[in-house]
Short mmCIF file of N, CA and C in Angstrom, two decimals:
data_model
loop_
_atom_site.label_atom_id
_atom_site.label_comp_id
_atom_site.label_asym_id
_atom_site.label_seq_id
_atom_site.Cartn_x
_atom_site.Cartn_y
_atom_site.Cartn_z
N UNK A 21 10.23 -12.42 15.47
CA UNK A 21 11.05 -13.58 15.16
C UNK A 21 10.15 -14.80 15.17
N UNK A 22 10.29 -15.61 14.16
CA UNK A 22 9.50 -16.82 14.04
C UNK A 22 10.21 -17.95 14.79
N UNK A 23 9.49 -18.68 15.62
CA UNK A 23 10.13 -19.73 16.43
C UNK A 23 10.93 -20.73 15.60
N UNK A 24 10.38 -21.18 14.48
CA UNK A 24 11.07 -22.19 13.68
C UNK A 24 12.00 -21.56 12.64
N UNK A 25 11.93 -20.26 12.46
CA UNK A 25 12.73 -19.56 11.47
C UNK A 25 12.45 -19.98 10.03
N UNK A 26 11.40 -20.76 9.82
CA UNK A 26 11.02 -21.14 8.47
C UNK A 26 9.51 -21.34 8.41
N UNK A 27 8.98 -21.14 7.21
CA UNK A 27 7.53 -21.16 7.06
C UNK A 27 7.16 -21.58 5.65
N UNK A 28 6.00 -22.18 5.52
CA UNK A 28 5.44 -22.48 4.21
C UNK A 28 4.21 -21.60 4.03
N UNK A 29 4.16 -20.84 2.96
CA UNK A 29 3.00 -20.01 2.64
C UNK A 29 2.28 -20.70 1.49
N UNK A 30 0.98 -20.89 1.66
CA UNK A 30 0.17 -21.51 0.62
C UNK A 30 -0.66 -20.42 -0.05
N UNK A 31 -0.40 -20.20 -1.32
CA UNK A 31 -1.12 -19.19 -2.10
C UNK A 31 -0.18 -18.15 -2.65
N UNK A 32 -0.18 -18.01 -3.96
CA UNK A 32 0.75 -17.11 -4.63
C UNK A 32 0.10 -15.85 -5.17
N UNK A 33 -0.88 -15.32 -4.45
CA UNK A 33 -1.47 -14.04 -4.81
C UNK A 33 -0.86 -12.94 -3.96
N UNK A 34 -1.52 -11.81 -3.91
CA UNK A 34 -1.00 -10.66 -3.15
C UNK A 34 -0.86 -11.00 -1.67
N UNK A 35 -1.84 -11.66 -1.09
CA UNK A 35 -1.76 -12.01 0.34
C UNK A 35 -0.60 -12.96 0.61
N UNK A 36 -0.46 -13.98 -0.23
CA UNK A 36 0.62 -14.94 -0.04
C UNK A 36 1.99 -14.30 -0.17
N UNK A 37 2.18 -13.49 -1.20
CA UNK A 37 3.49 -12.85 -1.37
C UNK A 37 3.75 -11.79 -0.30
N UNK A 38 2.70 -11.13 0.18
CA UNK A 38 2.87 -10.20 1.30
C UNK A 38 3.33 -10.94 2.54
N UNK A 39 2.71 -12.09 2.81
CA UNK A 39 3.11 -12.90 3.96
C UNK A 39 4.55 -13.37 3.80
N UNK A 40 4.90 -13.84 2.62
CA UNK A 40 6.26 -14.34 2.38
C UNK A 40 7.30 -13.24 2.60
N UNK A 41 7.03 -12.05 2.08
CA UNK A 41 7.98 -10.94 2.28
C UNK A 41 8.09 -10.57 3.75
N UNK A 42 6.98 -10.59 4.46
CA UNK A 42 7.00 -10.25 5.88
C UNK A 42 7.82 -11.25 6.67
N UNK A 43 7.70 -12.52 6.33
CA UNK A 43 8.49 -13.56 6.99
C UNK A 43 9.98 -13.30 6.78
N UNK A 44 10.35 -13.03 5.54
CA UNK A 44 11.76 -12.78 5.23
C UNK A 44 12.25 -11.50 5.90
N UNK A 45 11.41 -10.46 5.95
CA UNK A 45 11.79 -9.21 6.62
C UNK A 45 12.12 -9.44 8.09
N UNK A 46 11.48 -10.43 8.69
CA UNK A 46 11.69 -10.72 10.10
C UNK A 46 12.71 -11.83 10.33
N UNK A 47 13.50 -12.13 9.30
CA UNK A 47 14.60 -13.06 9.46
C UNK A 47 14.27 -14.51 9.21
N UNK A 48 13.07 -14.80 8.76
CA UNK A 48 12.70 -16.18 8.50
C UNK A 48 13.00 -16.60 7.08
N UNK A 49 12.87 -17.89 6.84
CA UNK A 49 12.99 -18.44 5.49
C UNK A 49 11.60 -18.90 5.09
N UNK A 50 11.30 -18.80 3.81
CA UNK A 50 9.94 -19.06 3.36
C UNK A 50 9.93 -19.86 2.07
N UNK A 51 9.03 -20.83 2.03
CA UNK A 51 8.72 -21.56 0.81
C UNK A 51 7.28 -21.19 0.47
N UNK A 52 7.06 -20.70 -0.74
CA UNK A 52 5.73 -20.31 -1.17
C UNK A 52 5.22 -21.32 -2.19
N UNK A 53 4.00 -21.83 -1.96
CA UNK A 53 3.40 -22.82 -2.85
C UNK A 53 2.08 -22.29 -3.39
N UNK A 54 1.79 -22.64 -4.64
CA UNK A 54 0.50 -22.27 -5.23
C UNK A 54 -0.02 -23.47 -6.00
N UNK A 55 -1.34 -23.62 -6.05
CA UNK A 55 -1.95 -24.76 -6.74
C UNK A 55 -1.87 -24.63 -8.26
N UNK A 56 -1.66 -23.43 -8.74
CA UNK A 56 -1.61 -23.18 -10.18
C UNK A 56 -0.17 -23.24 -10.69
N UNK A 57 -0.01 -23.48 -11.98
CA UNK A 57 1.34 -23.47 -12.53
C UNK A 57 1.96 -22.07 -12.54
N UNK A 58 1.12 -21.04 -12.43
CA UNK A 58 1.60 -19.65 -12.40
C UNK A 58 1.03 -18.96 -11.17
N UNK A 59 1.85 -18.17 -10.52
CA UNK A 59 1.38 -17.42 -9.35
C UNK A 59 0.62 -16.17 -9.80
N UNK A 60 -0.03 -15.54 -8.86
CA UNK A 60 -0.76 -14.30 -9.12
C UNK A 60 -2.14 -14.30 -8.52
N UNK A 61 -2.85 -15.40 -8.66
CA UNK A 61 -4.18 -15.52 -8.07
C UNK A 61 -5.16 -14.47 -8.56
N UNK A 62 -6.22 -14.30 -7.81
CA UNK A 62 -7.25 -13.31 -8.17
C UNK A 62 -6.76 -11.88 -8.07
N UNK A 63 -5.71 -11.66 -7.28
CA UNK A 63 -5.17 -10.30 -7.12
C UNK A 63 -4.79 -9.68 -8.45
N UNK A 64 -4.30 -10.50 -9.38
CA UNK A 64 -3.86 -9.96 -10.67
C UNK A 64 -5.03 -9.47 -11.51
N UNK A 65 -6.24 -9.86 -11.14
CA UNK A 65 -7.43 -9.46 -11.91
C UNK A 65 -8.05 -8.16 -11.41
N UNK A 66 -7.55 -7.63 -10.31
CA UNK A 66 -8.11 -6.40 -9.74
C UNK A 66 -7.84 -5.22 -10.66
N UNK A 67 -8.89 -4.55 -11.08
CA UNK A 67 -8.73 -3.45 -12.04
C UNK A 67 -8.97 -2.07 -11.44
N UNK A 68 -9.41 -2.00 -10.20
CA UNK A 68 -9.69 -0.69 -9.60
C UNK A 68 -8.53 -0.15 -8.78
N UNK A 69 -7.89 -1.00 -8.02
CA UNK A 69 -6.81 -0.57 -7.16
C UNK A 69 -6.88 -1.27 -5.83
N UNK A 70 -6.23 -0.69 -4.83
CA UNK A 70 -6.20 -1.25 -3.49
C UNK A 70 -6.64 -0.18 -2.51
N UNK A 71 -7.53 -0.56 -1.60
CA UNK A 71 -8.10 0.41 -0.66
C UNK A 71 -7.23 0.56 0.57
N UNK A 72 -7.10 1.80 1.02
CA UNK A 72 -6.37 2.07 2.25
C UNK A 72 -6.79 3.40 2.83
N UNK A 73 -6.91 3.45 4.15
CA UNK A 73 -7.25 4.71 4.83
C UNK A 73 -6.05 5.19 5.64
N UNK A 74 -5.98 6.50 5.79
CA UNK A 74 -4.89 7.17 6.52
C UNK A 74 -3.53 6.86 5.91
N UNK A 75 -3.46 6.83 4.58
CA UNK A 75 -2.19 6.56 3.90
C UNK A 75 -1.37 7.83 3.74
N UNK A 76 -0.09 7.65 3.46
CA UNK A 76 0.78 8.80 3.19
C UNK A 76 0.31 9.55 1.94
N UNK A 77 -0.15 8.81 0.95
CA UNK A 77 -0.63 9.44 -0.29
C UNK A 77 -1.86 10.29 -0.02
N UNK A 78 -2.78 9.79 0.77
CA UNK A 78 -3.97 10.58 1.13
C UNK A 78 -3.55 11.85 1.87
N UNK A 79 -2.62 11.72 2.80
CA UNK A 79 -2.16 12.88 3.56
C UNK A 79 -1.55 13.93 2.63
N UNK A 80 -0.72 13.50 1.68
CA UNK A 80 -0.11 14.43 0.72
C UNK A 80 -1.15 15.15 -0.11
N UNK A 81 -2.26 14.48 -0.38
CA UNK A 81 -3.31 15.05 -1.22
C UNK A 81 -4.37 15.80 -0.40
N UNK A 82 -4.21 15.84 0.91
CA UNK A 82 -5.15 16.54 1.77
C UNK A 82 -6.48 15.79 1.96
N UNK A 83 -6.48 14.49 1.74
CA UNK A 83 -7.69 13.68 1.91
C UNK A 83 -7.81 13.32 3.39
N UNK A 84 -8.88 13.74 4.01
CA UNK A 84 -9.08 13.57 5.46
C UNK A 84 -9.84 12.27 5.77
N UNK A 85 -9.30 11.18 5.32
CA UNK A 85 -9.92 9.87 5.58
C UNK A 85 -9.45 9.36 6.94
N UNK A 86 -10.27 8.52 7.55
CA UNK A 86 -9.88 7.90 8.82
C UNK A 86 -10.21 6.42 8.79
N UNK A 87 -9.54 5.69 9.66
CA UNK A 87 -9.84 4.27 9.79
C UNK A 87 -11.29 4.07 10.24
N UNK A 88 -11.76 4.93 11.13
CA UNK A 88 -13.14 4.80 11.61
C UNK A 88 -14.15 4.97 10.48
N UNK A 89 -13.90 5.91 9.57
CA UNK A 89 -14.79 6.07 8.41
C UNK A 89 -14.77 4.83 7.52
N UNK A 90 -13.57 4.28 7.33
CA UNK A 90 -13.44 3.08 6.50
C UNK A 90 -14.18 1.91 7.15
N UNK A 91 -14.04 1.76 8.46
CA UNK A 91 -14.76 0.70 9.18
C UNK A 91 -16.26 0.88 9.01
N UNK A 92 -16.74 2.11 9.18
CA UNK A 92 -18.18 2.37 9.04
C UNK A 92 -18.66 2.04 7.64
N UNK A 93 -17.90 2.42 6.62
CA UNK A 93 -18.26 2.10 5.23
C UNK A 93 -18.29 0.59 5.00
N UNK A 94 -17.32 -0.10 5.57
CA UNK A 94 -17.22 -1.55 5.40
C UNK A 94 -18.41 -2.25 6.06
N UNK A 95 -18.77 -1.81 7.24
CA UNK A 95 -19.92 -2.41 7.93
C UNK A 95 -21.22 -2.07 7.22
N UNK A 96 -21.33 -0.85 6.75
CA UNK A 96 -22.53 -0.45 6.00
C UNK A 96 -22.65 -1.25 4.72
N UNK A 97 -21.53 -1.62 4.15
CA UNK A 97 -21.52 -2.40 2.91
C UNK A 97 -21.87 -3.86 3.10
N UNK A 98 -22.02 -4.29 4.35
CA UNK A 98 -22.48 -5.65 4.60
C UNK A 98 -21.52 -6.57 5.34
N UNK A 99 -20.38 -6.07 5.78
CA UNK A 99 -19.47 -6.92 6.55
C UNK A 99 -20.19 -7.43 7.80
N UNK A 100 -20.07 -8.70 8.06
CA UNK A 100 -20.82 -9.33 9.16
C UNK A 100 -20.00 -9.48 10.44
N UNK A 101 -18.70 -9.28 10.36
CA UNK A 101 -17.85 -9.46 11.54
C UNK A 101 -17.09 -8.16 11.82
N UNK A 102 -17.64 -7.32 12.70
CA UNK A 102 -16.99 -6.03 12.97
C UNK A 102 -15.54 -6.15 13.41
N UNK A 103 -15.20 -7.20 14.14
CA UNK A 103 -13.83 -7.35 14.62
C UNK A 103 -12.87 -7.59 13.45
N UNK A 104 -13.33 -8.28 12.42
CA UNK A 104 -12.50 -8.51 11.23
C UNK A 104 -12.40 -7.24 10.40
N UNK A 105 -13.52 -6.54 10.26
CA UNK A 105 -13.53 -5.28 9.52
C UNK A 105 -12.58 -4.27 10.16
N UNK A 106 -12.55 -4.24 11.48
CA UNK A 106 -11.68 -3.31 12.19
C UNK A 106 -10.21 -3.58 11.88
N UNK A 107 -9.81 -4.84 11.92
CA UNK A 107 -8.42 -5.20 11.60
C UNK A 107 -8.11 -4.85 10.15
N UNK A 108 -9.00 -5.26 9.23
CA UNK A 108 -8.80 -4.98 7.81
C UNK A 108 -8.59 -3.49 7.56
N UNK A 109 -9.47 -2.68 8.10
CA UNK A 109 -9.41 -1.24 7.84
C UNK A 109 -8.24 -0.57 8.54
N UNK A 110 -7.99 -0.94 9.80
CA UNK A 110 -6.88 -0.33 10.54
C UNK A 110 -5.52 -0.66 9.94
N UNK A 111 -5.40 -1.83 9.32
CA UNK A 111 -4.12 -2.24 8.73
C UNK A 111 -4.00 -1.86 7.25
N UNK A 112 -5.07 -1.33 6.67
CA UNK A 112 -5.05 -1.02 5.24
C UNK A 112 -4.05 0.08 4.88
N UNK A 113 -4.03 1.14 5.64
CA UNK A 113 -3.12 2.26 5.35
C UNK A 113 -1.66 1.85 5.44
N UNK A 114 -1.26 1.25 6.57
CA UNK A 114 0.12 0.78 6.65
C UNK A 114 0.45 -0.24 5.55
N UNK A 115 -0.52 -1.03 5.14
CA UNK A 115 -0.29 -1.99 4.06
C UNK A 115 -0.02 -1.31 2.73
N UNK A 116 -0.81 -0.31 2.40
CA UNK A 116 -0.60 0.44 1.16
C UNK A 116 0.75 1.16 1.21
N UNK A 117 1.04 1.79 2.34
CA UNK A 117 2.32 2.50 2.48
C UNK A 117 3.50 1.54 2.35
N UNK A 118 3.38 0.33 2.89
CA UNK A 118 4.44 -0.69 2.78
C UNK A 118 4.67 -1.05 1.32
N UNK A 119 3.60 -1.22 0.56
CA UNK A 119 3.74 -1.53 -0.86
C UNK A 119 4.49 -0.42 -1.60
N UNK A 120 4.12 0.82 -1.31
CA UNK A 120 4.75 1.97 -1.97
C UNK A 120 6.22 2.08 -1.56
N UNK A 121 6.48 2.00 -0.26
CA UNK A 121 7.83 2.21 0.25
C UNK A 121 8.78 1.06 -0.09
N UNK A 122 8.36 -0.17 0.13
CA UNK A 122 9.25 -1.32 -0.03
C UNK A 122 9.44 -1.70 -1.49
N UNK A 123 8.39 -1.59 -2.29
CA UNK A 123 8.45 -2.07 -3.67
C UNK A 123 8.45 -0.95 -4.69
N UNK A 124 8.53 0.29 -4.21
CA UNK A 124 8.59 1.47 -5.07
C UNK A 124 7.46 1.49 -6.09
N UNK A 125 6.28 1.10 -5.63
CA UNK A 125 5.10 1.10 -6.51
C UNK A 125 4.50 2.49 -6.60
N UNK A 126 4.00 2.81 -7.75
CA UNK A 126 3.26 4.06 -7.94
C UNK A 126 1.79 3.80 -7.60
N UNK A 127 1.38 4.26 -6.44
CA UNK A 127 -0.03 4.19 -6.04
C UNK A 127 -0.50 5.61 -5.71
N UNK A 128 -0.10 6.54 -6.57
CA UNK A 128 -0.30 7.96 -6.31
C UNK A 128 -1.67 8.50 -6.71
N UNK A 129 -2.45 7.71 -7.43
CA UNK A 129 -3.79 8.15 -7.80
C UNK A 129 -4.78 7.57 -6.80
N UNK A 130 -5.63 8.42 -6.25
CA UNK A 130 -6.59 7.99 -5.24
C UNK A 130 -7.98 8.42 -5.68
N UNK A 131 -8.90 7.45 -5.70
CA UNK A 131 -10.26 7.73 -6.16
C UNK A 131 -11.28 7.25 -5.13
N UNK A 132 -12.44 7.86 -5.19
CA UNK A 132 -13.57 7.41 -4.37
C UNK A 132 -14.45 6.51 -5.24
N UNK A 133 -14.53 5.26 -4.87
CA UNK A 133 -15.33 4.30 -5.61
C UNK A 133 -16.56 3.91 -4.80
N UNK A 134 -17.42 3.10 -5.41
CA UNK A 134 -18.68 2.71 -4.80
C UNK A 134 -18.53 2.15 -3.41
N UNK A 135 -19.39 2.59 -2.52
CA UNK A 135 -19.39 2.10 -1.15
C UNK A 135 -18.46 2.85 -0.22
N UNK A 136 -17.66 3.73 -0.75
CA UNK A 136 -16.71 4.49 0.08
C UNK A 136 -17.19 5.93 0.22
N UNK A 137 -17.04 6.46 1.43
CA UNK A 137 -17.42 7.85 1.68
C UNK A 137 -16.27 8.81 1.43
N UNK A 138 -15.08 8.27 1.22
CA UNK A 138 -13.89 9.08 0.97
C UNK A 138 -13.07 8.44 -0.15
N UNK A 139 -12.22 9.23 -0.82
CA UNK A 139 -11.30 8.64 -1.80
C UNK A 139 -10.26 7.78 -1.07
N UNK A 140 -10.23 6.49 -1.36
CA UNK A 140 -9.26 5.60 -0.70
C UNK A 140 -8.81 4.44 -1.57
N UNK A 141 -9.23 4.42 -2.82
CA UNK A 141 -8.76 3.37 -3.73
C UNK A 141 -7.52 3.87 -4.45
N UNK A 142 -6.39 3.24 -4.15
CA UNK A 142 -5.08 3.66 -4.66
C UNK A 142 -4.68 2.85 -5.88
N UNK A 143 -4.09 3.54 -6.82
CA UNK A 143 -3.57 2.90 -8.02
C UNK A 143 -2.54 3.84 -8.64
N UNK A 144 -1.84 3.31 -9.64
CA UNK A 144 -0.92 4.14 -10.40
C UNK A 144 -1.51 4.37 -11.77
N UNK A 145 -0.68 4.77 -12.71
CA UNK A 145 -1.16 5.09 -14.06
C UNK A 145 -1.40 3.85 -14.92
N UNK A 146 -0.95 2.70 -14.47
CA UNK A 146 -1.08 1.49 -15.28
C UNK A 146 -2.54 1.07 -15.40
N UNK A 147 -2.81 0.21 -16.36
CA UNK A 147 -4.19 -0.20 -16.65
C UNK A 147 -4.72 -1.25 -15.66
N UNK A 148 -3.84 -2.13 -15.20
CA UNK A 148 -4.26 -3.22 -14.31
C UNK A 148 -3.47 -3.15 -13.00
N UNK A 149 -3.95 -2.38 -12.04
CA UNK A 149 -3.18 -2.20 -10.80
C UNK A 149 -2.96 -3.48 -10.01
N UNK A 150 -3.94 -4.38 -10.00
CA UNK A 150 -3.78 -5.63 -9.26
C UNK A 150 -2.61 -6.44 -9.79
N UNK A 151 -2.51 -6.50 -11.09
CA UNK A 151 -1.41 -7.23 -11.72
C UNK A 151 -0.08 -6.54 -11.42
N UNK A 152 -0.05 -5.22 -11.53
CA UNK A 152 1.18 -4.47 -11.28
C UNK A 152 1.67 -4.67 -9.85
N UNK A 153 0.76 -4.57 -8.89
CA UNK A 153 1.13 -4.73 -7.48
C UNK A 153 1.62 -6.15 -7.21
N UNK A 154 0.86 -7.13 -7.63
CA UNK A 154 1.20 -8.52 -7.35
C UNK A 154 2.50 -8.91 -8.03
N UNK A 155 2.68 -8.52 -9.28
CA UNK A 155 3.91 -8.87 -10.00
C UNK A 155 5.13 -8.23 -9.37
N UNK A 156 4.99 -7.03 -8.82
CA UNK A 156 6.12 -6.39 -8.16
C UNK A 156 6.59 -7.23 -6.96
N UNK A 157 5.65 -7.76 -6.20
CA UNK A 157 6.02 -8.61 -5.07
C UNK A 157 6.60 -9.94 -5.54
N UNK A 158 6.03 -10.49 -6.61
CA UNK A 158 6.54 -11.75 -7.16
C UNK A 158 7.99 -11.59 -7.63
N UNK A 159 8.24 -10.52 -8.37
CA UNK A 159 9.58 -10.30 -8.90
C UNK A 159 10.60 -10.07 -7.78
N UNK A 160 10.21 -9.32 -6.78
CA UNK A 160 11.12 -9.08 -5.65
C UNK A 160 11.42 -10.38 -4.90
N UNK A 161 10.40 -11.23 -4.76
CA UNK A 161 10.59 -12.50 -4.06
C UNK A 161 11.52 -13.42 -4.84
N UNK A 162 11.40 -13.41 -6.16
CA UNK A 162 12.27 -14.24 -6.99
C UNK A 162 13.73 -13.82 -6.90
N UNK A 163 13.98 -12.54 -6.60
CA UNK A 163 15.35 -12.04 -6.51
C UNK A 163 16.01 -12.37 -5.17
N UNK A 164 15.23 -12.84 -4.21
CA UNK A 164 15.81 -13.13 -2.89
C UNK A 164 16.50 -14.47 -2.89
#
């Protein structure tokens, strides 16, 4: 529960809309602002997918990924703050599952991309997964 029951989110990309939906899920009211005339941000430009470890999709496909492996890959890739990498990686799977479950997104294709030791980049059959994911959250927010 948010003490003030209302919040302003600055940024209309995937992170901003995820925050806005989370606020509303917990009973708050939210105003979302973006500097651009159109929301979407850099998230709409993502063409590979969204990374997540220990997801329901990975489990269904028999992919034995772990948060610890994802953390190790992230640190090996150059992350400078292990405490931030740990949060990012540990929350990635629940984040991907939330997108699939709440917004009925197809993120059923999982691939191993550069820097990853396991398949963990999720996407659907569409050509631009970042746009598909972000627009799904935008559309759902507009309906509230």
